[in-house]
């Protein structure tokens, strides 16, 4: 009997060794572990054994059964792993095929850029103030210290609105800068408390217009962002410090600035601020025309006449203002060589942002 | 304005400062250098100086002064000459074709050698025969059998001007063998003059700035005159018609001049400044204008005398009379208007004041006596006149920026001096000067507190005084209670105001001279003003984000358009309505002559442009339209426009869905938008000529219409080049923003399990789905958590003229678990209500 058990074990394990797939394994399981398995028949024949033989055979039969079961479990795991490997191998995708396309919406690059600027200014306490685009000559020029026929008008070629009025001072214009908003804001805030108007720290974004031919370098419309600070202790040093900080947030902590004397009728002293060229790091390149500097914004201390026109007493209040062309910065940053791309709205351009 | 450094150097020494450093000083002080053009001096050896640089340097060894001792004929060519030339070391035979050497041909040894600019073998100069500027290096060659290796140069070849008609004849003082760059090497600064720098439109002005910026001494010009002959007082009267237009008129006289070309150094400087040398007399007026800043005008005195016929000459200045004309020296008869100011005598107009001389009294080759005018004109008037007659000139450039009347005296004296230097003649012992209203000179009081308040730094008053004195301000420190700097601007300045404006003007000068770079950066110490926010803009930006999130591309279009572009929104068989536009008085092009009234028209233009580029276009724009208002500025309400067309799903590599976007895609976008905005919107069929009559809806909130959307009318679609049906929406953004709720209630999220059930209802074709859904929701009440239409079916099975609407319902109670019995009850109520109110039947 013991010999038979040894044979059963040997044959079962030998048969198991050759098995590769689950079907054969299942057939083997039924044959060797099922009700009619040889080892089971040994159990059923136990009754015919002698008292002495019975425990020996019983113990041995259990050993064989356990060995077969354990071998099965091990084989089953092997077969399962092999099957999984096979299936994984057969399910290999070309991961380089493109994903399923979605319709992707985007904001216009000018919007994205404008938001970036306004968000930095916002962190610095500048609140956004928006105002109208068709302006009176008075607001666009005269209240900003630019009387009719002033030479400074030549700095801003102007679109005029057909109103039947020809006297320059009475005409309507497409605003040439967002500066009329300075007057509108000052007057609005000053009206809240005329004897002691509140301090101002605002950003004035929006579209402005210049009478120019549309070329790769000039446009009839473009955005401008101005800043206006009015208070009782505002100095030229504050102007420099605030703008240098803006530039560091906009172009990186290491961005360097340079201030040059300039002229704007509505500020005095006036300055032009340059930023060290972020393309070449100041070494000189095509973008900065080999100068190492990029002209980024114009600024200055608010002219006393302008403060006065806004309802702020220049003997008590002082302030600074600055203005920049966001699209110019956008073009510099992305090396866009043709400004017409912006309002051309070609999908091939817009989809790159 | 272009100025050569050699000239500036006569007024303040700068030739020991690198050229780019001079450019840097001026640029930092507000006199921006656009370009530095070298004409002889060595170019900077590094590239990182920050300026645009052009031109050539003259090699000291290879380009020198030489003298031509004889001009001999060429054996084989008539038009060429062979010059015997001495370069300071040895004699050369140099081949030239210069026409201005021909008159000397065959005369043997010249009694007076001709001094020329000589380029030796190996010298690099510009190619005189090439178009534009291209460099060439002189090499040995045989020309018509004669060996040639060097050249006598023209101005073009040396980069002085475009002139290539002949070679340069240098002045007598040039010594053969001197390196040419040592004799007349130069660099020209091109300077942008800002409107408040009118005083600096001259060599003297720039020199003064440089003196102040470097702390050096300025050398004032000396103009000793030799006078004689009869005085002109009593023989010449000046009458100024309107001192507001003509604040000063001065005249002087020089008799017996000889008209001839100016010395070469004068011609060279004029050319470097971009002016054309004409004759010693005309050149003297231009040279003085560039040098001092005072434009001058020379009249032929004998012509004025003839016109006066023996009586004293009377010069009067007045505005033109209606219909008056003047033949100006460019040969054009100018029709004048009443704002044009004229210089006249008693017989009529002589010149268009400050802008251009008249032909009759103009000097000519035979003029011997010159009456010289130095006047001051109203800059706004000159600006208008120069623009009106399209006569920009160096004189009107200066007058239209403002020339201070005090400059007339110095200008007149300097010009007479140069005339005498270059043409001989005798200067009358006196001048006639009409100066009825000298401008008021302001006095400005400044304390160190003013400086600290404006600039944020402490500059002691004595230091401020020194800075300002560099620009010829008169300063005095007065100590009373508060130490005060009393400042009087120099007489040539028109840009310094009075009172608080004057303080700002002076503060700018202090800051400029102190150096903007030297003012330390500070942080705002002033309190942060009240924060107000801009809710309207924030909501607008939120809508932009939502639409981009819904797969739409934002565009930004031109505000300027044409009525024709906007008329494309209407079928062409409809009459064009009369629409009032905000019109531009000076449009750049007909297609940009009005401001848009329709944002959608602009957007569709962009869709059309991109039609062939993309299978699907989903675009939006948010922006203002412009509506004229009588007697007021236009209204500028913001609109939101959407356009949608093409394939609903982009084709991938495995799936190729063919469905096109339709009405319901656009509606889905709007529903999503309004859903997030918590607006309670209803949609109603609408009629609008732009849209398909059956595929157009109005967007309503209570009684307010926020806009319309739909598929374009086929006849409108025809107006465009679109390859798929176009869906469009045009919404009133102001109304949407106005309707936004301040807050909104939330529903609790139930913990209990739901019951799902689908029901299909057969209704008449014309029963609006919106009504069915509204009834389901109303009847279902709180227990009906969700209603979603998932199928619309039409077919024989349900009968003609009917449709089946299938809804997925979710029942759920916030208070407990619902049973099937509960949900059946609700469903039965819904079905009964629909049967009663719409005749609906439950489809089994
Ligand atoms: Zn660069």
PDB file of C-alpha atoms in Angstrom, chain A residues 67-304:
ATOM      1  CA  UNK A  67       1.973  17.155  -1.331  1.00  0.00           C
ATOM      2  CA  UNK A  68      -0.325  16.926  -4.349  1.00  0.00           C
ATOM      3  CA  UNK A  69      -2.394  19.879  -3.144  1.00  0.00           C
ATOM      4  CA  UNK A  70       0.632  21.982  -2.434  1.00  0.00           C
ATOM      5  CA  UNK A  71       2.159  21.121  -5.801  1.00  0.00           C
ATOM      6  CA  UNK A  72      -1.117  22.067  -7.414  1.00  0.00           C
ATOM      7  CA  UNK A  73      -1.266  25.412  -5.642  1.00  0.00           C
ATOM      8  CA  UNK A  74       2.249  26.170  -6.743  1.00  0.00           C
ATOM      9  CA  UNK A  75       1.535  25.084 -10.306  1.00  0.00           C
ATOM     10  CA  UNK A  76      -1.725  27.007 -10.404  1.00  0.00           C
ATOM     11  CA  UNK A  77       0.128  30.175  -9.440  1.00  0.00           C
ATOM     12  CA  UNK A  78       2.741  29.486 -12.118  1.00  0.00           C
ATOM     13  CA  UNK A  79       0.116  28.915 -14.775  1.00  0.00           C
ATOM     14  CA  UNK A  80      -1.775  32.039 -13.740  1.00  0.00           C
ATOM     15  CA  UNK A  81       1.383  34.127 -13.903  1.00  0.00           C
ATOM     16  CA  UNK A  82       2.252  32.664 -17.265  1.00  0.00           C
ATOM     17  CA  UNK A  83      -1.268  33.356 -18.552  1.00  0.00           C
ATOM     18  CA  UNK A  84      -1.117  36.939 -17.227  1.00  0.00           C
ATOM     19  CA  UNK A  85       2.265  37.488 -18.833  1.00  0.00           C
ATOM     20  CA  UNK A  86       0.916  36.182 -22.082  1.00  0.00           C
ATOM     21  CA  UNK A  87      -2.185  38.324 -21.902  1.00  0.00           C
ATOM     22  CA  UNK A  88      -0.219  41.463 -20.931  1.00  0.00           C
ATOM     23  CA  UNK A  89       2.154  40.827 -23.775  1.00  0.00           C
ATOM     24  CA  UNK A  90      -0.716  40.519 -26.218  1.00  0.00           C
ATOM     25  CA  UNK A  91      -2.405  43.735 -24.977  1.00  0.00           C
ATOM     26  CA  UNK A  92       0.513  46.046 -25.666  1.00  0.00           C
ATOM     27  CA  UNK A  93      -0.647  49.458 -27.050  1.00  0.00           C
ATOM     28  CA  UNK A  94       1.238  51.810 -29.260  1.00  0.00           C
ATOM     29  CA  UNK A  95       1.477  54.477 -26.603  1.00  0.00           C
ATOM     30  CA  UNK A  96       2.803  56.873 -29.186  1.00  0.00           C
ATOM     31  CA  UNK A  97      -0.552  56.986 -30.987  1.00  0.00           C
ATOM     32  CA  UNK A  98      -2.247  60.332 -30.255  1.00  0.00           C
ATOM     33  CA  UNK A  99      -4.898  60.629 -27.561  1.00  0.00           C
ATOM     34  CA  UNK A 100      -8.513  61.327 -28.481  1.00  0.00           C
ATOM     35  CA  UNK A 101      -8.806  64.994 -29.376  1.00  0.00           C
ATOM     36  CA  UNK A 102     -10.871  67.385 -27.247  1.00  0.00           C
ATOM     37  CA  UNK A 103     -12.065  70.827 -28.183  1.00  0.00           C
ATOM     38  CA  UNK A 104      -9.718  73.048 -26.258  1.00  0.00           C
ATOM     39  CA  UNK A 105     -10.783  76.569 -25.359  1.00  0.00           C
ATOM     40  CA  UNK A 106      -8.262  79.309 -24.681  1.00  0.00           C
ATOM     41  CA  UNK A 107      -8.053  82.941 -23.817  1.00  0.00           C
ATOM     42  CA  UNK A 108      -6.552  85.301 -26.340  1.00  0.00           C
ATOM     43  CA  UNK A 109      -2.838  85.874 -25.668  1.00  0.00           C
ATOM     44  CA  UNK A 110      -3.502  89.571 -25.086  1.00  0.00           C
ATOM     45  CA  UNK A 111      -6.032  88.674 -22.376  1.00  0.00           C
ATOM     46  CA  UNK A 112      -3.645  86.208 -20.760  1.00  0.00           C
ATOM     47  CA  UNK A 113      -0.884  88.791 -20.758  1.00  0.00           C
ATOM     48  CA  UNK A 114      -3.074  91.621 -19.513  1.00  0.00           C
ATOM     49  CA  UNK A 115      -4.259  89.450 -16.652  1.00  0.00           C
ATOM     50  CA  UNK A 116      -0.715  88.661 -15.642  1.00  0.00           C
ATOM     51  CA  UNK A 117       0.146  92.343 -15.440  1.00  0.00           C
ATOM     52  CA  UNK A 118      -3.050  93.263 -13.598  1.00  0.00           C
ATOM     53  CA  UNK A 119      -2.614  90.409 -11.178  1.00  0.00           C
ATOM     54  CA  UNK A 120       0.905  91.586 -10.262  1.00  0.00           C
ATOM     55  CA  UNK A 121      -0.319  95.145  -9.904  1.00  0.00           C
ATOM     56  CA  UNK A 122      -3.248  93.839  -7.865  1.00  0.00           C
ATOM     57  CA  UNK A 123      -0.870  92.169  -5.427  1.00  0.00           C
ATOM     58  CA  UNK A 124       0.853  95.509  -5.093  1.00  0.00           C
ATOM     59  CA  UNK A 125      -2.406  97.191  -4.152  1.00  0.00           C
ATOM     60  CA  UNK A 126      -3.416  98.589  -7.559  1.00  0.00           C
ATOM     61  CA  UNK A 127      -7.137  98.189  -8.152  1.00  0.00           C
ATOM     62  CA  UNK A 128      -8.458  98.027 -11.685  1.00  0.00           C
ATOM     63  CA  UNK A 129     -10.330 101.081 -12.934  1.00  0.00           C
ATOM     64  CA  UNK A 130     -11.829 101.002 -16.409  1.00  0.00           C
ATOM     65  CA  UNK A 131     -13.205 103.910 -18.407  1.00  0.00           C
ATOM     66  CA  UNK A 132     -14.621 104.763 -21.811  1.00  0.00           C
ATOM     67  CA  UNK A 133     -12.813 104.536 -25.157  1.00  0.00           C
ATOM     68  CA  UNK A 134     -14.419 107.379 -27.103  1.00  0.00           C
ATOM     69  CA  UNK A 135     -13.347 110.489 -25.248  1.00  0.00           C
ATOM     70  CA  UNK A 136     -13.696 114.215 -25.430  1.00  0.00           C
ATOM     71  CA  UNK A 137     -10.680 116.244 -26.439  1.00  0.00           C
ATOM     72  CA  UNK A 138     -10.913 117.761 -22.994  1.00  0.00           C
ATOM     73  CA  UNK A 139     -10.384 114.491 -21.155  1.00  0.00           C
ATOM     74  CA  UNK A 140      -7.963 112.943 -23.612  1.00  0.00           C
ATOM     75  CA  UNK A 141      -5.784 116.034 -23.920  1.00  0.00           C
ATOM     76  CA  UNK A 142      -6.663 119.318 -22.261  1.00  0.00           C
ATOM     77  CA  UNK A 143      -7.147 118.131 -18.684  1.00  0.00           C
ATOM     78  CA  UNK A 144      -3.908 116.197 -19.083  1.00  0.00           C
ATOM     79  CA  UNK A 145      -2.036 119.430 -19.721  1.00  0.00           C
ATOM     80  CA  UNK A 146      -2.069 119.093 -23.511  1.00  0.00           C
ATOM     81  CA  UNK A 147      -3.769 122.220 -24.884  1.00  0.00           C
ATOM     82  CA  UNK A 148      -4.945 122.368 -28.507  1.00  0.00           C
ATOM     83  CA  UNK A 149      -2.064 122.520 -31.026  1.00  0.00           C
ATOM     84  CA  UNK A 150       0.447 121.634 -28.318  1.00  0.00           C
ATOM     85  CA  UNK A 151       3.502 119.958 -29.850  1.00  0.00           C
ATOM     86  CA  UNK A 152       2.913 116.971 -27.583  1.00  0.00           C
ATOM     87  CA  UNK A 153      -0.149 116.152 -29.646  1.00  0.00           C
ATOM     88  CA  UNK A 154       2.236 115.120 -32.380  1.00  0.00           C
ATOM     89  CA  UNK A 155       3.474 112.344 -30.106  1.00  0.00           C
ATOM     90  CA  UNK A 156       0.057 110.713 -30.409  1.00  0.00           C
ATOM     91  CA  UNK A 157      -1.560 110.559 -33.819  1.00  0.00           C
ATOM     92  CA  UNK A 158      -5.246 110.761 -33.145  1.00  0.00           C
ATOM     93  CA  UNK A 159      -8.451 109.368 -34.614  1.00  0.00           C
ATOM     94  CA  UNK A 160     -11.218 111.943 -34.540  1.00  0.00           C
ATOM     95  CA  UNK A 161     -14.934 111.203 -34.438  1.00  0.00           C
ATOM     96  CA  UNK A 162     -17.170 112.776 -37.053  1.00  0.00           C
ATOM     97  CA  UNK A 163     -19.437 115.029 -35.010  1.00  0.00           C
ATOM     98  CA  UNK A 164     -19.723 118.067 -37.232  1.00  0.00           C
ATOM     99  CA  UNK A 165     -17.559 120.017 -34.790  1.00  0.00           C
ATOM    100  CA  UNK A 166     -14.225 121.147 -36.204  1.00  0.00           C
ATOM    101  CA  UNK A 167     -12.864 123.221 -33.338  1.00  0.00           C
ATOM    102  CA  UNK A 168     -10.110 121.021 -31.949  1.00  0.00           C
ATOM    103  CA  UNK A 169     -10.975 121.656 -28.322  1.00  0.00           C
ATOM    104  CA  UNK A 170     -14.572 120.477 -28.853  1.00  0.00           C
ATOM    105  CA  UNK A 171     -13.863 117.305 -30.781  1.00  0.00           C
ATOM    106  CA  UNK A 172     -14.417 113.706 -29.793  1.00  0.00           C
ATOM    107  CA  UNK A 173     -11.494 111.352 -30.188  1.00  0.00           C
ATOM    108  CA  UNK A 174     -10.690 107.696 -29.832  1.00  0.00           C
ATOM    109  CA  UNK A 175      -8.613 107.786 -26.694  1.00  0.00           C
ATOM    110  CA  UNK A 176      -4.923 107.766 -27.523  1.00  0.00           C
ATOM    111  CA  UNK A 177      -3.987 106.532 -24.068  1.00  0.00           C
ATOM    112  CA  UNK A 178      -5.788 105.326 -20.942  1.00  0.00           C
ATOM    113  CA  UNK A 179      -4.761 108.537 -19.140  1.00  0.00           C
ATOM    114  CA  UNK A 180      -8.202 110.202 -19.428  1.00  0.00           C
ATOM    115  CA  UNK A 181      -9.177 107.501 -16.933  1.00  0.00           C
ATOM    116  CA  UNK A 182      -6.781 109.178 -14.480  1.00  0.00           C
ATOM    117  CA  UNK A 183      -8.900 112.319 -14.553  1.00  0.00           C
ATOM    118  CA  UNK A 184     -12.150 110.367 -14.412  1.00  0.00           C
ATOM    119  CA  UNK A 185     -10.935 108.335 -11.446  1.00  0.00           C
ATOM    120  CA  UNK A 186      -9.528 111.325  -9.568  1.00  0.00           C
ATOM    121  CA  UNK A 187     -12.717 113.312 -10.087  1.00  0.00           C
ATOM    122  CA  UNK A 188     -14.881 110.382  -9.003  1.00  0.00           C
ATOM    123  CA  UNK A 189     -12.865 109.748  -5.858  1.00  0.00           C
ATOM    124  CA  UNK A 190     -12.366 113.420  -5.027  1.00  0.00           C
ATOM    125  CA  UNK A 191     -16.143 113.908  -5.208  1.00  0.00           C
ATOM    126  CA  UNK A 192     -16.509 111.422  -2.353  1.00  0.00           C
ATOM    127  CA  UNK A 193     -14.818 113.825   0.015  1.00  0.00           C
ATOM    128  CA  UNK A 194     -13.829 117.061  -1.738  1.00  0.00           C
ATOM    129  CA  UNK A 195     -12.012 118.714   1.190  1.00  0.00           C
ATOM    130  CA  UNK A 196      -9.889 115.635   1.854  1.00  0.00           C
ATOM    131  CA  UNK A 197      -9.979 113.273  -1.120  1.00  0.00           C
ATOM    132  CA  UNK A 198      -8.940 109.648  -0.555  1.00  0.00           C
ATOM    133  CA  UNK A 199      -5.559 108.276  -1.631  1.00  0.00           C
ATOM    134  CA  UNK A 200      -5.515 106.488  -4.982  1.00  0.00           C
ATOM    135  CA  UNK A 201      -3.707 103.401  -6.202  1.00  0.00           C
ATOM    136  CA  UNK A 202      -5.252 102.156  -9.426  1.00  0.00           C
ATOM    137  CA  UNK A 203      -4.396 100.351 -12.647  1.00  0.00           C
ATOM    138  CA  UNK A 204      -6.106 101.528 -15.818  1.00  0.00           C
ATOM    139  CA  UNK A 205      -6.132  98.887 -18.542  1.00  0.00           C
ATOM    140  CA  UNK A 206      -7.812  99.081 -21.909  1.00  0.00           C
ATOM    141  CA  UNK A 207      -7.704  99.520 -25.631  1.00  0.00           C
ATOM    142  CA  UNK A 208      -6.239 102.733 -27.009  1.00  0.00           C
ATOM    143  CA  UNK A 209      -6.067 103.969 -30.569  1.00  0.00           C
ATOM    144  CA  UNK A 210      -3.483 105.643 -32.784  1.00  0.00           C
ATOM    145  CA  UNK A 211      -3.897 106.989 -36.280  1.00  0.00           C
ATOM    146  CA  UNK A 212      -1.248 104.891 -38.000  1.00  0.00           C
ATOM    147  CA  UNK A 213      -0.997 102.574 -40.932  1.00  0.00           C
ATOM    148  CA  UNK A 214      -1.230  98.946 -39.895  1.00  0.00           C
ATOM    149  CA  UNK A 215       2.162  97.352 -40.434  1.00  0.00           C
ATOM    150  CA  UNK A 216       4.190  94.627 -38.797  1.00  0.00           C
ATOM    151  CA  UNK A 217       5.315  97.204 -36.248  1.00  0.00           C
ATOM    152  CA  UNK A 218       2.359  99.545 -35.804  1.00  0.00           C
ATOM    153  CA  UNK A 219      -1.293  99.037 -35.058  1.00  0.00           C
ATOM    154  CA  UNK A 220      -4.377 101.238 -34.887  1.00  0.00           C
ATOM    155  CA  UNK A 221      -5.455  99.673 -31.609  1.00  0.00           C
ATOM    156  CA  UNK A 222      -3.549  98.154 -28.739  1.00  0.00           C
ATOM    157  CA  UNK A 223      -3.923  97.764 -25.016  1.00  0.00           C
ATOM    158  CA  UNK A 224      -2.328 100.011 -22.509  1.00  0.00           C
ATOM    159  CA  UNK A 225      -2.000  99.631 -18.767  1.00  0.00           C
ATOM    160  CA  UNK A 226      -1.472 102.716 -16.703  1.00  0.00           C
ATOM    161  CA  UNK A 227      -0.913 102.988 -13.015  1.00  0.00           C
ATOM    162  CA  UNK A 228      -1.777 105.972 -10.866  1.00  0.00           C
ATOM    163  CA  UNK A 229      -0.727 106.575  -7.285  1.00  0.00           C
ATOM    164  CA  UNK A 230      -1.867 109.694  -5.455  1.00  0.00           C
ATOM    165  CA  UNK A 231      -1.228 110.415  -1.802  1.00  0.00           C
ATOM    166  CA  UNK A 232       0.267 112.873   0.580  1.00  0.00           C
ATOM    167  CA  UNK A 233       3.818 111.489   0.651  1.00  0.00           C
ATOM    168  CA  UNK A 234       4.493 110.124  -2.800  1.00  0.00           C
ATOM    169  CA  UNK A 235       8.000 110.755  -4.176  1.00  0.00           C
ATOM    170  CA  UNK A 236      10.069 110.044  -7.267  1.00  0.00           C
ATOM    171  CA  UNK A 237      11.942 107.495  -5.142  1.00  0.00           C
ATOM    172  CA  UNK A 238       8.609 105.695  -4.572  1.00  0.00           C
ATOM    173  CA  UNK A 239       8.013 105.699  -8.307  1.00  0.00           C
ATOM    174  CA  UNK A 240      11.391 104.087  -8.911  1.00  0.00           C
ATOM    175  CA  UNK A 241      10.948 101.576  -6.086  1.00  0.00           C
ATOM    176  CA  UNK A 242       7.416 100.583  -7.091  1.00  0.00           C
ATOM    177  CA  UNK A 243       8.233 100.140 -10.750  1.00  0.00           C
ATOM    178  CA  UNK A 244      11.444  98.246 -10.049  1.00  0.00           C
ATOM    179  CA  UNK A 245       9.407  95.905  -7.850  1.00  0.00           C
ATOM    180  CA  UNK A 246       6.791  95.493 -10.561  1.00  0.00           C
ATOM    181  CA  UNK A 247       9.513  94.601 -13.045  1.00  0.00           C
ATOM    182  CA  UNK A 248      11.061  92.055 -10.671  1.00  0.00           C
ATOM    183  CA  UNK A 249       7.677  90.357 -10.257  1.00  0.00           C
ATOM    184  CA  UNK A 250       7.000  90.505 -13.980  1.00  0.00           C
ATOM    185  CA  UNK A 251      10.392  89.501 -15.374  1.00  0.00           C
ATOM    186  CA  UNK A 252      12.101  87.787 -12.462  1.00  0.00           C
ATOM    187  CA  UNK A 253      13.807  88.822  -9.241  1.00  0.00           C
ATOM    188  CA  UNK A 254      17.089  89.586 -10.958  1.00  0.00           C
ATOM    189  CA  UNK A 255      15.573  91.964 -13.556  1.00  0.00           C
ATOM    190  CA  UNK A 256      17.431  95.270 -13.603  1.00  0.00           C
ATOM    191  CA  UNK A 257      15.907  98.627 -14.427  1.00  0.00           C
ATOM    192  CA  UNK A 258      17.223 101.946 -15.702  1.00  0.00           C
ATOM    193  CA  UNK A 259      15.468 105.319 -15.650  1.00  0.00           C
ATOM    194  CA  UNK A 260      16.082 107.974 -18.301  1.00  0.00           C
ATOM    195  CA  UNK A 261      14.728 111.513 -18.391  1.00  0.00           C
ATOM    196  CA  UNK A 262      11.831 111.916 -20.778  1.00  0.00           C
ATOM    197  CA  UNK A 263       8.823 114.071 -21.441  1.00  0.00           C
ATOM    198  CA  UNK A 264       5.103 113.583 -21.041  1.00  0.00           C
ATOM    199  CA  UNK A 265       2.846 116.604 -20.665  1.00  0.00           C
ATOM    200  CA  UNK A 266       0.966 115.047 -17.748  1.00  0.00           C
ATOM    201  CA  UNK A 267       3.979 114.140 -15.613  1.00  0.00           C
ATOM    202  CA  UNK A 268       6.979 116.047 -14.340  1.00  0.00           C
ATOM    203  CA  UNK A 269       9.675 114.942 -13.804  1.00  0.00           C
ATOM    204  CA  UNK A 270       9.068 112.342 -16.492  1.00  0.00           C
ATOM    205  CA  UNK A 271      11.086 109.231 -17.162  1.00  0.00           C
ATOM    206  CA  UNK A 272      11.427 106.337 -19.519  1.00  0.00           C
ATOM    207  CA  UNK A 273      12.096 103.034 -17.772  1.00  0.00           C
ATOM    208  CA  UNK A 274      14.225 100.385 -19.459  1.00  0.00           C
ATOM    209  CA  UNK A 275      14.537  96.790 -18.324  1.00  0.00           C
ATOM    210  CA  UNK A 276      17.679  94.813 -18.905  1.00  0.00           C
ATOM    211  CA  UNK A 277      17.010  92.681 -21.975  1.00  0.00           C
ATOM    212  CA  UNK A 278      15.609  89.348 -20.806  1.00  0.00           C
ATOM    213  CA  UNK A 279      16.509  87.702 -24.086  1.00  0.00           C
ATOM    214  CA  UNK A 280      20.257  88.242 -23.903  1.00  0.00           C
ATOM    215  CA  UNK A 281      20.636  89.171 -20.242  1.00  0.00           C
ATOM    216  CA  UNK A 282      21.965  92.592 -21.154  1.00  0.00           C
ATOM    217  CA  UNK A 283      24.718  91.447 -23.492  1.00  0.00           C
ATOM    218  CA  UNK A 284      23.021  92.881 -26.563  1.00  0.00           C
ATOM    219  CA  UNK A 285      20.964  90.992 -29.154  1.00  0.00           C
ATOM    220  CA  UNK A 286      18.594  91.495 -32.021  1.00  0.00           C
ATOM    221  CA  UNK A 287      15.575  91.940 -29.767  1.00  0.00           C
ATOM    222  CA  UNK A 288      17.112  94.822 -27.797  1.00  0.00           C
ATOM    223  CA  UNK A 289      18.820  96.171 -30.929  1.00  0.00           C
ATOM    224  CA  UNK A 290      22.167  95.427 -29.350  1.00  0.00           C
ATOM    225  CA  UNK A 291      21.522  97.853 -26.550  1.00  0.00           C
ATOM    226  CA  UNK A 292      21.035  95.328 -23.745  1.00  0.00           C
ATOM    227  CA  UNK A 293      17.969  97.296 -22.617  1.00  0.00           C
ATOM    228  CA  UNK A 294      14.304  97.161 -23.523  1.00  0.00           C
ATOM    229  CA  UNK A 295      12.088 100.213 -23.341  1.00  0.00           C
ATOM    230  CA  UNK A 296       9.201  99.009 -21.191  1.00  0.00           C
ATOM    231  CA  UNK A 297       7.295 101.961 -19.807  1.00  0.00           C
ATOM    232  CA  UNK A 298       6.978 105.711 -19.476  1.00  0.00           C
ATOM    233  CA  UNK A 299       6.389 107.272 -16.094  1.00  0.00           C
ATOM    234  CA  UNK A 300       6.687 110.364 -13.981  1.00  0.00           C
ATOM    235  CA  UNK A 301       5.382 112.395 -11.090  1.00  0.00           C
ATOM    236  CA  UNK A 302       1.818 113.529 -11.784  1.00  0.00           C
ATOM    237  CA  UNK A 303       1.917 117.103 -13.098  1.00  0.00           C
ATOM    238  CA  UNK A 304       0.462 119.605 -10.606  1.00  0.00           C
TER     239      UNK A 304
END
